[in-house]
Coordinates of C-alpha atoms and ligand atoms in Angstrom, one line a residue:
X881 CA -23.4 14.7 5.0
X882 CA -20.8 12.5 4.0
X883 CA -17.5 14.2 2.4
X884 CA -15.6 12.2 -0.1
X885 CA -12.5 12.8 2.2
X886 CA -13.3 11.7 5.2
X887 CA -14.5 8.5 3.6
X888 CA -11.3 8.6 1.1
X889 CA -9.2 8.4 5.1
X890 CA -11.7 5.5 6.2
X891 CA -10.7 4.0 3.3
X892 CA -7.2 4.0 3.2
X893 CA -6.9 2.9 6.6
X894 CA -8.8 0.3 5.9
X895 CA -7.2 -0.7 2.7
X896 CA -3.5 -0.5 4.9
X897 CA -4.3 -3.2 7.1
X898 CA -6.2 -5.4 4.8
X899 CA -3.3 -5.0 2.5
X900 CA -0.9 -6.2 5.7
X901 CA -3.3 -9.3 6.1
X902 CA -2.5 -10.2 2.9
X903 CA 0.6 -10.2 2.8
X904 CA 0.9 -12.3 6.1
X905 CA -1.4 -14.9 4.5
X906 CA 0.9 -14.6 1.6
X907 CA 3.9 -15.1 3.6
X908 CA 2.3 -18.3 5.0
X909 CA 1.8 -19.8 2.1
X910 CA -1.5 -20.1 -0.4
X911 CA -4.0 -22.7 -1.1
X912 CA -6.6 -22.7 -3.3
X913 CA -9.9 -22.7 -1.1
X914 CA -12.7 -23.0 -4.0
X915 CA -13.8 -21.9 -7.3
X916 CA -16.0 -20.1 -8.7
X917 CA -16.9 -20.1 -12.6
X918 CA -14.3 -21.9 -13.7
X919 CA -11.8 -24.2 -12.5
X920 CA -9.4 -21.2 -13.1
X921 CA -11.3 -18.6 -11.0
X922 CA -10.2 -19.8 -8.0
X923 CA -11.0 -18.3 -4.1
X924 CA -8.0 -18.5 -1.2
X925 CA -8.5 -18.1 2.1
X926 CA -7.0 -14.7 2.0
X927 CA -9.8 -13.6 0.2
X928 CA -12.6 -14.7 2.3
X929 CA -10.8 -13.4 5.4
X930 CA -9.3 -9.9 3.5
X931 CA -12.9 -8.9 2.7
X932 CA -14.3 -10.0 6.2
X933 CA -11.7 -8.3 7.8
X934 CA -12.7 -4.9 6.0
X935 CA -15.9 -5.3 6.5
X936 CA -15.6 -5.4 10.3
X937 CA -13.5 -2.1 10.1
X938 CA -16.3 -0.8 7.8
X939 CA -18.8 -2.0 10.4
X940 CA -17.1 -0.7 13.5
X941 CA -16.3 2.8 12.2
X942 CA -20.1 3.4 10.0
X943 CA -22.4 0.7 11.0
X944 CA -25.2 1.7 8.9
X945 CA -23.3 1.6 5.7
X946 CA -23.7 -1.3 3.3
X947 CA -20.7 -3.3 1.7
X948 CA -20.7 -4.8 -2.0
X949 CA -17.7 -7.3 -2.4
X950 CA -16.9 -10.0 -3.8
X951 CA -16.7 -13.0 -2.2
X952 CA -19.9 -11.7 0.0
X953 CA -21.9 -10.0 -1.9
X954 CA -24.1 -7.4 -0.9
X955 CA -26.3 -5.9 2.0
X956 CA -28.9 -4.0 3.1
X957 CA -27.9 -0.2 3.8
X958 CA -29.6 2.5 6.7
X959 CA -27.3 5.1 5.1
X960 CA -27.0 6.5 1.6
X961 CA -23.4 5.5 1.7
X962 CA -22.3 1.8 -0.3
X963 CA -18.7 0.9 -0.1
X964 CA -17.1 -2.0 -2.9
X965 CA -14.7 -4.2 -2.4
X966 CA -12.2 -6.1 -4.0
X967 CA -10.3 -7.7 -1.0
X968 CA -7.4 -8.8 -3.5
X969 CA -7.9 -8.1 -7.2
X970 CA -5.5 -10.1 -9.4
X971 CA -6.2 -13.5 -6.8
X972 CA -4.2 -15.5 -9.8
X973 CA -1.1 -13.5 -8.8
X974 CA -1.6 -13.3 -5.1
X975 CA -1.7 -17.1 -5.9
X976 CA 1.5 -17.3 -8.1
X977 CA 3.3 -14.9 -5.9
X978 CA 3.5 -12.0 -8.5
X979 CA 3.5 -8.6 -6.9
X980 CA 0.7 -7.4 -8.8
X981 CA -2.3 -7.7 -6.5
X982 CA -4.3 -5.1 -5.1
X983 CA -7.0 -4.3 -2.2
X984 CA -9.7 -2.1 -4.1
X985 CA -12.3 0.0 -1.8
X986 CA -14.4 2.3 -2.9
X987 CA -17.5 4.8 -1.4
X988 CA -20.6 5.3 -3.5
X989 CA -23.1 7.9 -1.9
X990 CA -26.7 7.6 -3.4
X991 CA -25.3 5.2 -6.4
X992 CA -22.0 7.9 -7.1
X993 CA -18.5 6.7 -6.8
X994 CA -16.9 9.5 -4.8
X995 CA -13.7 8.0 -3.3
X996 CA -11.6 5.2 -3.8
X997 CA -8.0 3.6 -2.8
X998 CA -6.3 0.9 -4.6
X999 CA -3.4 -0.2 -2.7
X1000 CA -1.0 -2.7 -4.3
X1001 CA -0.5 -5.0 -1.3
X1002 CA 2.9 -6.7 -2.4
X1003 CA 4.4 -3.1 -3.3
X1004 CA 3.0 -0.8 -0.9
X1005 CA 1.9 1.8 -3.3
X1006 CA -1.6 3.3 -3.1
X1007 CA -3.5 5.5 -5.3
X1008 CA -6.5 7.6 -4.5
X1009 CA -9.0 9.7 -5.8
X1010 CA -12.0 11.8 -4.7
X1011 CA -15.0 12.9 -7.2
X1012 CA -13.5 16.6 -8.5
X1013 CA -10.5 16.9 -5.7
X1014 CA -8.0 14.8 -8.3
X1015 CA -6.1 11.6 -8.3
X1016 CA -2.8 10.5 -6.3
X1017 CA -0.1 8.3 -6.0
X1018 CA 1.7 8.8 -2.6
X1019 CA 1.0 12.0 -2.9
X1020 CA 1.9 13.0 -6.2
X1021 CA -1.1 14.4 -8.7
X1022 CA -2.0 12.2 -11.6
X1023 CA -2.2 12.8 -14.8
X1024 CA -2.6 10.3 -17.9
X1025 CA -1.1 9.8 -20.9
X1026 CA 0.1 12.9 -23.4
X1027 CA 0.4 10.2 -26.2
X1028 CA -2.0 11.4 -29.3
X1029 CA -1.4 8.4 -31.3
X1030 CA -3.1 4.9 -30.9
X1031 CA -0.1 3.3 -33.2
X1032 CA 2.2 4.6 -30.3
X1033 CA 0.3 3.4 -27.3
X1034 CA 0.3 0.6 -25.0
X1035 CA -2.8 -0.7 -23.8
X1036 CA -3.7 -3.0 -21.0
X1037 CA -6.1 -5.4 -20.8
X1038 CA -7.4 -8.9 -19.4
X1039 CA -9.1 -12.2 -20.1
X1040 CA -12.3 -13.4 -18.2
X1041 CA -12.1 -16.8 -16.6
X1042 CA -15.0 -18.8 -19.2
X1043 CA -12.9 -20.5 -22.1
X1044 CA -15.7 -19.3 -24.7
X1045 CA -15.2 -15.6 -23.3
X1046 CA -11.3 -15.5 -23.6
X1047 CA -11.4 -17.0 -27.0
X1048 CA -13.8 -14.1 -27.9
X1049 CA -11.1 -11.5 -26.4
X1050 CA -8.5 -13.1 -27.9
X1051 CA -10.2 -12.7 -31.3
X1052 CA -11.0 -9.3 -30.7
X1053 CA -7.3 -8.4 -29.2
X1054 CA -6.3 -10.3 -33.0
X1055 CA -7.8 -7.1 -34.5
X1056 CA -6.8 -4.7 -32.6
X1057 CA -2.8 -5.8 -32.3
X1058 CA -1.5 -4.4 -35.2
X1059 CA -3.4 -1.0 -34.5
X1060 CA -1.4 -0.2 -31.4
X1061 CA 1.9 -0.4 -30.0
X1062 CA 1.7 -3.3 -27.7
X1063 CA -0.5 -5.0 -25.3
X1064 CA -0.2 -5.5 -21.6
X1065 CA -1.9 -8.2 -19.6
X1066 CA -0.6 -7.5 -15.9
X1067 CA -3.2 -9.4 -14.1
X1068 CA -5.6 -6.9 -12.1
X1069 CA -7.9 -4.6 -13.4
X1070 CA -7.4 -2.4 -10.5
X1071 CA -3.8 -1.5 -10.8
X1072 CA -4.5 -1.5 -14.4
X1073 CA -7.2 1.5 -14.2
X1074 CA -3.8 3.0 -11.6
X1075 CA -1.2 2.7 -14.0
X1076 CA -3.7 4.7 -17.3
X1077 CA -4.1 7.5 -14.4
X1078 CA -0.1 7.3 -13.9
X1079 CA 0.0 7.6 -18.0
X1080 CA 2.9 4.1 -16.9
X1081 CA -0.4 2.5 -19.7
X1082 CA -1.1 4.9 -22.5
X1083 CA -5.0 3.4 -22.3
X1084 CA -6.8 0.1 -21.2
X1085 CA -9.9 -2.0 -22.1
X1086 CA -11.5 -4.8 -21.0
X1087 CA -15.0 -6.9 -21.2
X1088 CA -16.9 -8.8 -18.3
X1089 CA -15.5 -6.2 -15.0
X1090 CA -17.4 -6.3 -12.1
X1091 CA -18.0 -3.6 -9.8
X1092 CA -15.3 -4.1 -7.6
X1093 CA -12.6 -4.4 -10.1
X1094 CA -13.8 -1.2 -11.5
X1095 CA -15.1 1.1 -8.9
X1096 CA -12.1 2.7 -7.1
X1097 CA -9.6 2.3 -10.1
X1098 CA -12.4 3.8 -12.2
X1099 CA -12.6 6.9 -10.3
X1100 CA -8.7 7.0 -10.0
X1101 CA -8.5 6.6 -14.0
X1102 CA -11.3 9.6 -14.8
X1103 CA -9.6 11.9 -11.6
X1104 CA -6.8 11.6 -14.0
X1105 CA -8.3 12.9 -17.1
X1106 CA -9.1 9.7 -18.4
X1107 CA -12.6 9.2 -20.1
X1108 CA -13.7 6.0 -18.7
X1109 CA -16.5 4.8 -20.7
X1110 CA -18.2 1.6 -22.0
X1111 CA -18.9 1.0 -26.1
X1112 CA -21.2 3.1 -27.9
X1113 CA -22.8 5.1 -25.8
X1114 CA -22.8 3.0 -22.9
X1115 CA -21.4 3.9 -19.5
X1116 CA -18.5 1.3 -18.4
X1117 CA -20.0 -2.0 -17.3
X1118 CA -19.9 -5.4 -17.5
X1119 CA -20.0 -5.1 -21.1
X1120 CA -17.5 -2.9 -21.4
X1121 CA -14.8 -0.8 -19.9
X1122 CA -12.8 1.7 -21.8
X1123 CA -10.3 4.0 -19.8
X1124 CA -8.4 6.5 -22.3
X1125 CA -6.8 9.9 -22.8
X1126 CA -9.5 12.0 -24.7
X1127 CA -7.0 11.9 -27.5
X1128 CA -7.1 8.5 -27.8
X1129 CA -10.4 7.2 -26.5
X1130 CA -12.4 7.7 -29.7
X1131 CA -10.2 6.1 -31.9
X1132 CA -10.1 2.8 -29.2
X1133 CA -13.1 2.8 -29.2
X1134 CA -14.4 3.0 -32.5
X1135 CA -12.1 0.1 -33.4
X1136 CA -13.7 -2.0 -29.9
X1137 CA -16.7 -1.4 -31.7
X1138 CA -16.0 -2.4 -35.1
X1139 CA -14.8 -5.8 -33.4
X1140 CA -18.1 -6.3 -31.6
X1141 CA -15.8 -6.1 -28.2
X1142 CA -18.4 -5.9 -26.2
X1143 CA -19.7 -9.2 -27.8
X1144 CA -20.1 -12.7 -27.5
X1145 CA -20.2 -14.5 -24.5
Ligands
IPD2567 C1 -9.7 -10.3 -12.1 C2 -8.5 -9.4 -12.5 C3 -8.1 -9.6 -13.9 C4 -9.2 -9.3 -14.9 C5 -10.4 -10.2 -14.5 C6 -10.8 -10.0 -13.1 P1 -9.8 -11.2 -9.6 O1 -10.1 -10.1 -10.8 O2 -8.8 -8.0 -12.3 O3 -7.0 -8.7 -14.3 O4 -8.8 -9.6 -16.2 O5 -11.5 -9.8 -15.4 O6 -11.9 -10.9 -12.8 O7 -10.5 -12.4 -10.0 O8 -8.3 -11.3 -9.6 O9 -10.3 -10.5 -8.4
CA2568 CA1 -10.8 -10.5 -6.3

């Protein structure tokens, strides 16, 4: 039996020294290695050898586990337990130097999310979560957002890579703008799922997350008291992600789906 808080501990290990690695790479200096999509969505070394380097601790403390991330994809596992990865969510900041990137690691047992750690690699702070055992920053319990009004809040969201895609969330953001108090676009969806659990962002959305930007953050967010949903009915996805208090969510969303956010290309 695997208990959420043994692998929440494997985890944050884990997450410590890929964190560390980071931020020696950093230190070095940063080159673009590849791209991916676009000529925007770029790859540094860092990445490659962030998520290698947790995938050897992965392997050497449970070798029968399989990894998601994402600059390697996925394997094969011998054990009901799948970790995902994001070795450094918010690459275009790790690039830029902005200290606003994150290592995301999460544990799924039999296709559940039931631990995660985000660790903000140029700050040093690190929430976690565990499925019903609550969400933490350094210790302290999370709660969201006591903000009942969606004219009042500040939201937090981000832009995919494709030119046709951001256009489309920049027409949908157009519509939403003057419903809320401000928008926040900070650069990693990670820390932004952290910051709705802190209640630091009254609520967040965003269209075209993968996994690993979502997994850990996701749990951290919902631990919280967030509902973290997709659009109309959907669980959050690549579609969609909507992470909210309950007092705001259905307002959010209901004007997401009047905008066909989960839309277009
Ligand atoms: C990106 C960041 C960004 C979000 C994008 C993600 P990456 O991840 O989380 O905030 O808006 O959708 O792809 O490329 O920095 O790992
Ligand atoms: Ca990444």
């Amino acid at each position: 039996m695997d208990q959420p808080a043994e692998l929440l501990a494997l985890a944050v290990s884990v997450a410590r020294s890929a964190g560390d690695l980071a931020n020696r790479m950093r230190a070095e200096g940063v080159d673009v290695a590849a791209t991916k999509s676009t000529a925007t969505d770029v790859v540094t070394a860092a990445d490659r050898a962030v998520e290698q380097h947790v995938r050897d601790e992965l392997h050497k403390a449970r070798p029968d586990d399989a990894v998601l991330g994402e600059e390697y994809g996925g394997g094969q596992a011998r054990s009901a337990v799948r970790w995902i990865l994001d070795p450094i969510d918010g690459t275009v900041n790790y690039l830029y130097d902005l200290p606003q990137y994150a290592v995301s690691l999460a544990a799924e047992v039999d296709g559940v999310v039931v631990a995660g750690v985000v660790r903000n690699a140029a700050t040093g702070r690190e929430w976690t979560a565990t499925l019903g055992g609550g969400a933490f920053c350094d210790g302290r319990r999370l709660r969201v957002s006591a903000e009942t009004e969606l004219g009042q809040a500040l939201v937090g969201t981000g832009f995919g890579y494709a030119a046709e895609r951001r256009l489309h969330q920049a027409r949908v953001l157009a519509g939403l703008i003057g419903h809320i108090r401000d928008i926040r676009r900070l650069g990693a969806a990670s820390l932004d799922l952290c910051l709705v659990a802190e209640g630091v962002l009254d609520a967040y959305y965003e269209k075209g997350l993968n996994p690993w930007d979502r997994a850990a953050g996701g749990l951290v967010a919902a631990e919280a008291g967030a509902l973290v949903t997709g659009l109309d009915g959907n669980p959050p996805g690549l579609d969609m992600v909507i992470a909210a208090p309950p007092a705001l969510h259905p307002r959010l969303h209901q004007l997401l789906s009047d905008l066909d956010a989960s839309g277009g290309p």
